[in-house]
Amino acid sequence: MQRISFRLFIFLFMAAAAVIVAGVLLYWQQVSGILERDVKSHVAAASEEAASDFNRLIQNDQQVLESIAITVEDTYPWADTVNLTEFLRRQTQHNYFKLLGVITEGGDVFLSSERSFSPVFITDVLARTLEEGNYLSVRQADPADGKDVLVQAVLLKKQGRPVGALFALQEPGRYRPLLALSAMGNKGYSLVIERNGEPVLGYRSPRFSNAFEELSGVEFDGEMTPAALRQAVREGKHFMVGFRGPNGHRFLHFIPLQVNDWYMVSALPTTYVEQQARQLTYLSLILFLSIFVIFCALIFYTLHMRAYSNRQLFATAFVDQLTGADNFNRMCEQFPEKLAGLNGKAALVIFDINKFKVINDLHGYERGNQVLQRVARVLRENISPEECFCRSTADNFILLLKYTDRKSFRSRIHALATQLRRDCTVEDSCLMIDVAFGVYEVTEDIPFYIMLDRAHLALENAKKMSFDKCQFYDEADRKRIVAEKQIENTMEAALDHGDFSVFLQPKCDFATGQMRGAEALVRWNQAEQGLVKPDDFIPIFEKNGFILRLDMFILEEVARLLAAWKVKGLNRVPVAVNFSRLHLNDTRYIPQMLRVVDKYDVPHEMIEVELTESVIFNNLERAQNVINRLHRLGFSVAMDDFGSGYSSLNVLKSLQFDSIKLDKEFLSGFENNPHAHQVIEGAVAMIKSLGIQVVAEGVETSEQADFLRHTGCDLAQGYFFSRPLPAAQFETLLSKTTSAQ
Ligand code: C2E
Ligand code: CA
Ligand code: CA
């Protein structure tokens, strides 16, 4: 994801840079084009204005001269020369002329101020004026100071006959402001030239003698050539042309003037345009760059924020906030990839801390959390990059580890357990944490949650161990669990449909072989398997509590049978009913029992209660209490499976049992074990010494029967005498003994 963002960023950056470069180039071109057009029209407008101003100024001066001429003509034949000179002097003051003069047809000269002109100048001015009517020239040097002057002259007439010329000297500087092209930032200037190219007037004094010669070496824009230029001027054309000379590119505007066939030529260097374009482009570039920088910053910020929020999202979605380890979601997500990375040579491990709740309760949540954090740290240290782990719930961690063989894996887990116990123990307390591991070696391609179930199953088994709390998943375990589930799913219906029935096994007198009692044993009649023995389902019912209902059902069956036998007039024998240890904790036990037995009006001494040894040992006080109450109600009580657990004499002494049933195990291997005889003899003697009846269970052979009889054992129960029988068969047996009496 990060990589994609980076690529996207680079792509956007390049794209933006390309757009900007293209934009700037295009902009430059556009701006230059626009400016060039703009400058051309400016040059045109400004130079045309200068030309018309120039025309107007010349015309104006001409008119002024003509009006002065009228007065001068009136005073013809200029007898009073003093008055004439005085008049001319006044006129110069009013009209900005440098000098005014009158040349008579006779060659006499009257001037507004003292000056001497060469006879050539005088005859030339007079001749040209007489010839043309008026005369205009700048190709004259002022005899007073040698500077160029503009000579302007008009014809003086009397009665229609030319009598002389009135002339004025103008300073060229008077026209120069018109030639400055000030609108172009003083970069441009205009010239007045003659059609042959000779300069007449310039903003500065022209430094060349002929404009066409000056332009002969330059490179014109477009089709224009020096010859064509000369021709165009000769024809009096009004035009504009660009050229590149030693000082760069310029535009020239040629405008014919109304004076003397003169031309006004305006020039402007293109650098002015370029400068303007550059300035504008620089400004725009700065603007573009600013936008680009802001744009980049925005992209960067957006990417940064996106990465940040992704990290945040990842943290909340995939990280366990307490330990910083992956959480279950993350584990689920990366599991397939990790498993593939291990080439399937992997084991899924679940472990939890035994009695973690105790740590919380005793040391507070703070300490509990600390322990979990340390566990996560230890796991992190012990895990290679190709493996992974997560904290799934409170103290439950799931690991996916590399697996080669069971032996080395087991030793790795042992080392891990040792480190966990060492490093994660709560400080200031002697409380050692204890961990259990359930391992599923990945052998099948099954979904993750099924692997987890299997590891969980192994963990359940591990927790039951007192040491080596690392158990591997076993297929038999799964089958067992499935079978257990099957039993749990069908037990309720089985009870309702009467699939549970009572078998009765006689208890016989050793001495006479007479039946003295019987034990009720439950059977489950299952459709597919037929009769199922209690060992397959009683432990499950004890776990889920169903045994409480089943025992009461058996008791009721027994009570019903006893009532029926009475009705049939049979010699009834007491029947022992097995009661689970769970009844001892149930206050409803005795009231329920009474209700069932009394419902069938069965005498209480006909019912014997069998309680297993382990129950009594675990809850001595409660057992004592229950036994006493049963006794008071007239029921007899037997201790079942004596010798299978940790029976102690103390128990026998403090509890008032009516009988004790020696566990079948006493007789197993009886034939080959010389000590067995002594043990049984001792046990029987000890029990009898307490005045308690002894019942031997699991008597299968005549040798066992003979020996037990010899030890003084009271009653025998076993296949040698009778197998557990269905109620009908037992009833037949009962009727036989009844009739035998
Ligand atoms: P238990 O109370 O020790 O019952 C005696 C068991 O020994 C019976 O097994 C019986 O069939 C078997 N047995 C009798 N004679 C011989 C013999 O000569 N050799 C051998 N090998 N076995 C013999 P069963 O019926 O399978 O019952 C197993 C256990 O199930 C019982 O052991 C008892 O603890 C429990 N159980 C049976 N029915 C009930 C019941 O209704 N309620 C409760 N809570 N537990 C019951
Ligand atoms: Ca029993
Ligand atoms: Ca028993």
XYZ file of C-alpha atoms in Angstrom, residues 214-615:
402
model
C 22.885 51.560 -42.822
C 20.260 48.882 -43.403
C 21.956 47.243 -46.377
C 23.751 44.627 -44.291
C 20.870 43.573 -42.036
C 18.631 40.561 -42.192
C 14.969 41.492 -42.648
C 12.001 39.498 -41.411
C 9.906 37.753 -44.050
C 10.217 38.681 -47.742
C 11.698 42.138 -47.248
C 15.054 43.039 -48.856
C 17.077 46.284 -48.804
C 16.135 46.909 -52.432
C 12.452 46.330 -51.768
C 12.692 48.679 -48.818
C 14.288 51.403 -50.921
C 11.598 50.856 -53.595
C 8.772 51.036 -51.054
C 10.080 54.326 -49.746
C 10.527 55.648 -53.201
C 6.864 54.854 -53.884
C 5.861 56.669 -50.697
C 4.451 53.506 -49.000
C 3.429 53.363 -45.386
C 4.703 50.080 -43.839
C 6.367 48.261 -40.988
C 9.267 45.811 -41.117
C 11.363 43.814 -38.648
C 15.071 43.156 -38.992
C 17.964 41.712 -37.087
C 21.031 43.926 -36.922
C 24.207 44.030 -34.837
C 22.164 45.372 -31.865
C 19.499 42.696 -32.025
C 16.062 42.604 -33.480
C 14.105 45.771 -34.159
C 10.892 46.891 -35.723
C 10.884 49.809 -38.165
C 7.819 51.821 -39.114
C 8.052 53.929 -42.270
C 5.506 56.770 -42.499
C 5.565 59.290 -45.346
C 5.357 62.874 -44.068
C 3.494 65.724 -45.715
C 6.639 67.789 -45.751
C 9.306 67.768 -48.504
C 8.650 64.082 -49.361
C 10.211 63.257 -46.017
C 9.688 60.020 -44.181
C 9.417 59.352 -40.521
C 11.113 56.087 -39.501
C 10.377 54.802 -36.005
C 12.496 52.045 -34.503
C 11.931 49.860 -31.442
C 14.225 47.054 -30.265
C 12.471 43.735 -29.804
C 14.439 43.269 -26.579
C 11.836 45.546 -25.124
C 9.204 42.946 -26.034
C 11.398 40.138 -24.775
C 12.059 41.942 -21.535
C 8.375 42.496 -21.001
C 7.602 38.877 -21.877
C 10.333 37.659 -19.596
C 9.130 39.782 -16.749
C 5.602 38.545 -17.201
C 6.778 34.959 -17.533
C 8.956 35.228 -14.429
C 5.997 36.524 -12.510
C 3.819 33.757 -13.853
C 6.547 31.209 -13.171
C 6.748 32.326 -9.562
C 2.984 32.043 -9.399
C 3.065 28.590 -11.010
C 5.842 27.427 -8.744
C 4.003 28.678 -5.685
C 0.911 26.810 -6.807
C 3.029 23.769 -7.562
C 4.708 23.871 -4.161
C 1.324 24.230 -2.482
C 0.013 21.430 -4.674
C 2.953 19.171 -3.722
C 2.572 20.063 -0.088
C -1.112 19.198 -0.312
C -0.387 15.868 -1.992
C 2.304 15.121 0.537
C -0.004 16.083 3.363
C -2.831 13.972 1.967
C -0.540 10.962 1.531
C 0.914 11.490 4.956
C -2.547 11.735 6.502
C -3.664 8.676 4.602
C -0.665 6.695 5.772
C -1.264 7.969 9.286
C -4.944 7.033 9.298
C -4.062 3.672 7.744
C -1.623 3.115 10.576
C -4.274 4.143 13.073
C -6.824 1.897 11.441
C -4.348 -0.945 11.375
C -3.532 -0.360 15.019
C -7.161 -0.505 16.097
C -8.089 -3.327 13.766
C -5.018 -5.525 14.077
C -3.049 -4.676 17.166
C -3.758 -5.764 20.687
C -3.800 -2.497 22.600
C -2.544 -3.980 25.842
C 0.508 -5.900 24.670
C 1.174 -4.352 21.274
C 1.126 -7.858 19.814
C -1.069 -8.798 16.876
C -4.669 -9.460 17.732
C -6.811 -12.364 16.658
C -8.072 -10.576 13.526
C -4.517 -10.014 12.378
C -3.694 -13.654 13.048
C -6.673 -14.788 10.974
C -5.619 -12.452 8.197
C -1.999 -13.462 7.953
C -2.417 -17.121 8.810
C -2.657 -18.542 5.259
C 0.358 -16.560 4.096
C 2.459 -17.533 7.118
C 1.469 -21.167 6.831
C 2.451 -21.165 3.177
C 5.734 -19.511 4.150
C 6.480 -22.432 6.474
C 5.762 -24.870 3.647
C 3.109 -26.485 5.776
C 5.745 -27.651 8.276
C 4.000 -25.890 11.104
C 2.225 -26.323 14.378
C -0.566 -24.228 15.773
C -0.095 -23.714 19.485
C -2.527 -22.316 21.987
C -1.386 -21.547 25.435
C -2.865 -19.932 28.433
C -1.863 -19.116 31.943
C -3.401 -21.424 34.468
C -5.641 -19.637 36.911
C -4.821 -16.247 35.470
C -7.903 -14.909 37.175
C -6.168 -15.558 40.480
C -3.350 -13.164 39.526
C -5.915 -10.476 38.779
C -7.797 -11.167 41.982
C -4.752 -11.302 44.207
C -2.514 -8.650 42.657
C -4.912 -6.425 40.780
C -5.465 -5.825 37.096
C -2.373 -3.669 36.824
C -0.155 -6.617 37.689
C -2.232 -8.953 35.574
C -1.702 -6.653 32.595
C 1.996 -6.501 33.350
C 2.208 -10.273 33.243
C 0.466 -10.333 29.873
C 2.807 -7.694 28.507
C 5.798 -9.707 29.631
C 4.389 -12.840 28.101
C 4.014 -10.987 24.803
C 7.610 -9.800 25.090
C 8.938 -13.283 25.750
C 6.964 -14.645 22.816
C 8.266 -11.872 20.583
C 11.833 -12.789 21.566
C 11.248 -16.441 20.783
C 9.562 -16.078 17.452
C 11.286 -15.986 14.102
C 10.086 -13.628 11.346
C 8.426 -16.455 9.441
C 6.354 -17.371 12.501
C 3.643 -15.332 14.185
C 1.586 -15.073 17.314
C -1.332 -13.160 18.751
C -3.158 -12.589 21.987
C -6.641 -13.849 21.263
C -8.428 -13.309 24.566
C -7.469 -12.409 28.134
C -4.627 -14.831 28.866
C -4.919 -16.821 25.707
C -2.166 -16.690 23.102
C -2.070 -18.383 19.715
C 1.206 -19.171 17.986
C 2.025 -20.472 14.553
C 5.451 -22.080 14.812
C 7.824 -23.981 12.593
C 7.599 -27.715 13.166
C 10.100 -30.389 12.303
C 9.625 -33.256 14.703
C 7.807 -33.808 17.933
C 10.907 -34.220 20.070
C 12.596 -30.955 19.171
C 9.285 -29.126 19.187
C 8.544 -30.372 22.661
C 11.929 -29.198 23.915
C 11.368 -25.773 22.333
C 8.025 -25.494 24.131
C 9.643 -26.601 27.371
C 12.303 -23.926 27.045
C 9.608 -21.367 26.300
C 7.587 -22.462 29.325
C 10.686 -22.186 31.509
C 11.413 -18.676 30.282
C 7.781 -17.651 30.731
C 7.766 -18.946 34.278
C 11.041 -17.150 34.997
C 10.381 -13.801 33.296
C 6.678 -13.286 33.784
C 6.278 -14.041 37.441
C 4.720 -11.253 39.464
C 7.284 -9.315 41.441
C 7.080 -9.147 45.225
C 5.132 -12.363 45.278
C 5.934 -16.011 45.291
C 3.231 -16.611 42.713
C 4.741 -18.471 39.761
C 2.793 -18.439 36.594
C 1.969 -21.802 35.177
C 1.347 -22.252 31.488
C -0.258 -25.007 29.469
C 0.178 -25.619 25.745
C -2.097 -27.325 23.271
C -0.387 -28.192 20.011
C -1.895 -29.078 16.676
C 0.657 -30.292 14.196
C -0.642 -29.150 10.835
C -1.169 -32.363 8.898
C -4.343 -31.632 7.004
C -5.535 -28.821 4.804
C -8.370 -27.717 7.047
C -9.736 -24.276 7.913
C -7.969 -22.210 10.552
C -10.859 -22.400 13.012
C -10.808 -26.191 12.918
C -7.063 -26.183 13.584
C -7.807 -23.867 16.488
C -10.458 -26.247 17.814
C -7.941 -29.054 17.668
C -5.271 -27.078 19.473
C -7.901 -26.119 22.045
C -8.746 -29.754 22.585
C -5.088 -30.518 23.176
C -4.940 -27.544 25.558
C -7.861 -28.922 27.545
C -5.946 -32.174 27.920
C -2.752 -30.324 28.820
C -4.526 -28.443 31.582
C -5.531 -31.727 33.138
C -1.899 -32.764 33.444
C -0.090 -32.113 36.665
C 3.200 -31.764 34.852
C 4.227 -31.643 31.184
C 1.439 -29.309 30.325
C 2.153 -29.548 26.639
C -0.157 -31.855 24.799
C -0.458 -32.681 21.143
C -3.760 -33.049 19.435
C -4.744 -36.650 19.001
C -7.318 -37.872 16.490
C -8.725 -40.222 19.145
C -9.432 -37.197 21.320
C -11.435 -35.659 18.545
C -13.408 -38.847 17.980
C -14.082 -39.046 21.680
C -15.284 -35.468 21.722
C -17.514 -36.106 18.743
C -18.944 -39.168 20.455
C -19.489 -37.180 23.633
C -21.266 -34.492 21.662
C -23.427 -37.169 20.077
C -24.318 -38.503 23.524
C -25.130 -35.065 24.847
C -27.298 -34.342 21.843
C -29.406 -37.487 22.294
C -29.579 -38.003 26.095
C -32.706 -35.928 26.731
C -34.682 -37.637 24.009
C -33.394 -41.041 25.200
C -34.725 -40.403 28.686
C -38.103 -39.276 27.317
C -38.386 -42.293 24.984
C -37.496 -44.792 27.712
C -34.205 -45.825 26.113
C -32.592 -46.100 29.549
C -33.414 -49.255 31.433
C -32.404 -50.936 34.635
C -30.357 -54.136 34.818
C -30.129 -55.863 38.127
C -27.148 -57.841 39.383
C -27.682 -60.106 42.342
C -25.574 -59.962 45.487
C -25.242 -63.423 46.938
C -24.427 -64.911 50.272
C -21.065 -66.708 50.110
C -22.090 -69.303 52.574
C -25.386 -70.327 51.065
C -25.274 -68.825 47.571
C -28.617 -67.246 48.364
C -29.471 -63.906 46.771
C -29.488 -61.241 49.438
C -29.807 -58.180 47.347
C -29.151 -56.633 43.979
C -27.516 -53.638 42.381
C -29.329 -51.557 39.827
C -27.140 -50.760 36.829
C -28.242 -48.484 34.052
C -28.182 -49.525 30.384
C -28.788 -47.352 27.360
C -30.554 -49.084 24.541
C -29.309 -47.307 21.464
C -30.758 -47.977 18.028
C -27.426 -48.580 16.247
C -25.174 -49.882 19.005
C -27.621 -51.877 21.047
C -27.049 -51.871 24.825
C -24.439 -49.344 25.867
C -22.555 -49.752 29.159
C -22.604 -46.892 31.689
C -18.833 -46.304 31.578
C -19.351 -44.782 28.107
C -21.857 -42.171 29.164
C -21.895 -41.752 32.964
C -18.688 -39.623 33.013
C -20.250 -37.324 30.413
C -23.486 -37.049 32.382
C -21.453 -36.270 35.465
C -19.816 -33.420 33.586
C -23.059 -31.940 32.306
C -25.207 -32.721 35.326
C -27.634 -34.976 33.483
C -26.695 -37.751 35.905
C -28.899 -36.086 38.537
C -31.963 -36.771 36.451
C -30.823 -40.190 35.309
C -30.165 -41.424 38.875
C -33.629 -40.341 39.920
C -35.054 -42.129 36.905
C -33.244 -45.342 37.893
C -34.407 -44.935 41.481
C -37.962 -44.583 40.237
C -37.597 -47.673 38.046
C -36.277 -49.618 41.018
C -39.103 -48.367 43.254
C -41.627 -49.300 40.572
C -40.125 -52.808 40.306
C -40.105 -53.272 44.072
C -43.747 -52.192 44.193
C -44.591 -54.559 41.336
C -42.820 -57.478 43.006
C -44.815 -56.882 46.117
C -47.996 -56.954 44.102
C -46.835 -60.226 42.513
C -46.112 -61.602 45.968
C -42.439 -62.104 45.294
C -39.806 -62.246 48.005
C -38.222 -58.891 47.558
C -34.531 -58.228 48.127
C -33.022 -54.782 48.864
C -31.828 -53.086 45.711
C -28.763 -50.870 45.681
C -28.937 -47.723 43.551
C -25.805 -45.834 42.512
C -25.871 -42.130 43.157
C -23.425 -39.730 41.659
C -21.270 -37.487 43.805
C -23.141 -34.521 42.373
C -26.156 -35.319 44.580
C -24.161 -34.526 47.674
C -24.066 -30.866 46.720
C -27.730 -30.807 45.781
C -30.122 -29.900 48.597
C -32.998 -31.346 46.595
C -31.421 -34.827 46.699
C -33.038 -36.330 49.785
C -36.489 -34.704 49.327
C -36.548 -35.921 45.724
C -35.486 -39.394 46.744
C -38.191 -39.564 49.368
C -40.829 -38.374 46.957
C -39.916 -41.075 44.420
C -39.631 -43.948 46.906
C -42.719 -42.979 48.832
C -44.725 -42.576 45.667
C -44.477 -46.366 45.206
C -44.854 -46.939 48.876
C -41.604 -48.860 49.046
C -40.160 -49.500 52.512
C -36.966 -47.457 52.860
C -34.885 -50.424 53.979
C -35.483 -51.937 50.513
C -33.302 -49.207 49.018
C -29.549 -49.105 49.447
C -27.599 -46.030 48.447
C -24.202 -46.633 46.826
C -21.752 -43.779 47.018
C -18.268 -44.085 45.570
C -15.278 -43.866 47.760
C -13.801 -40.749 46.082
C -16.951 -38.728 46.759
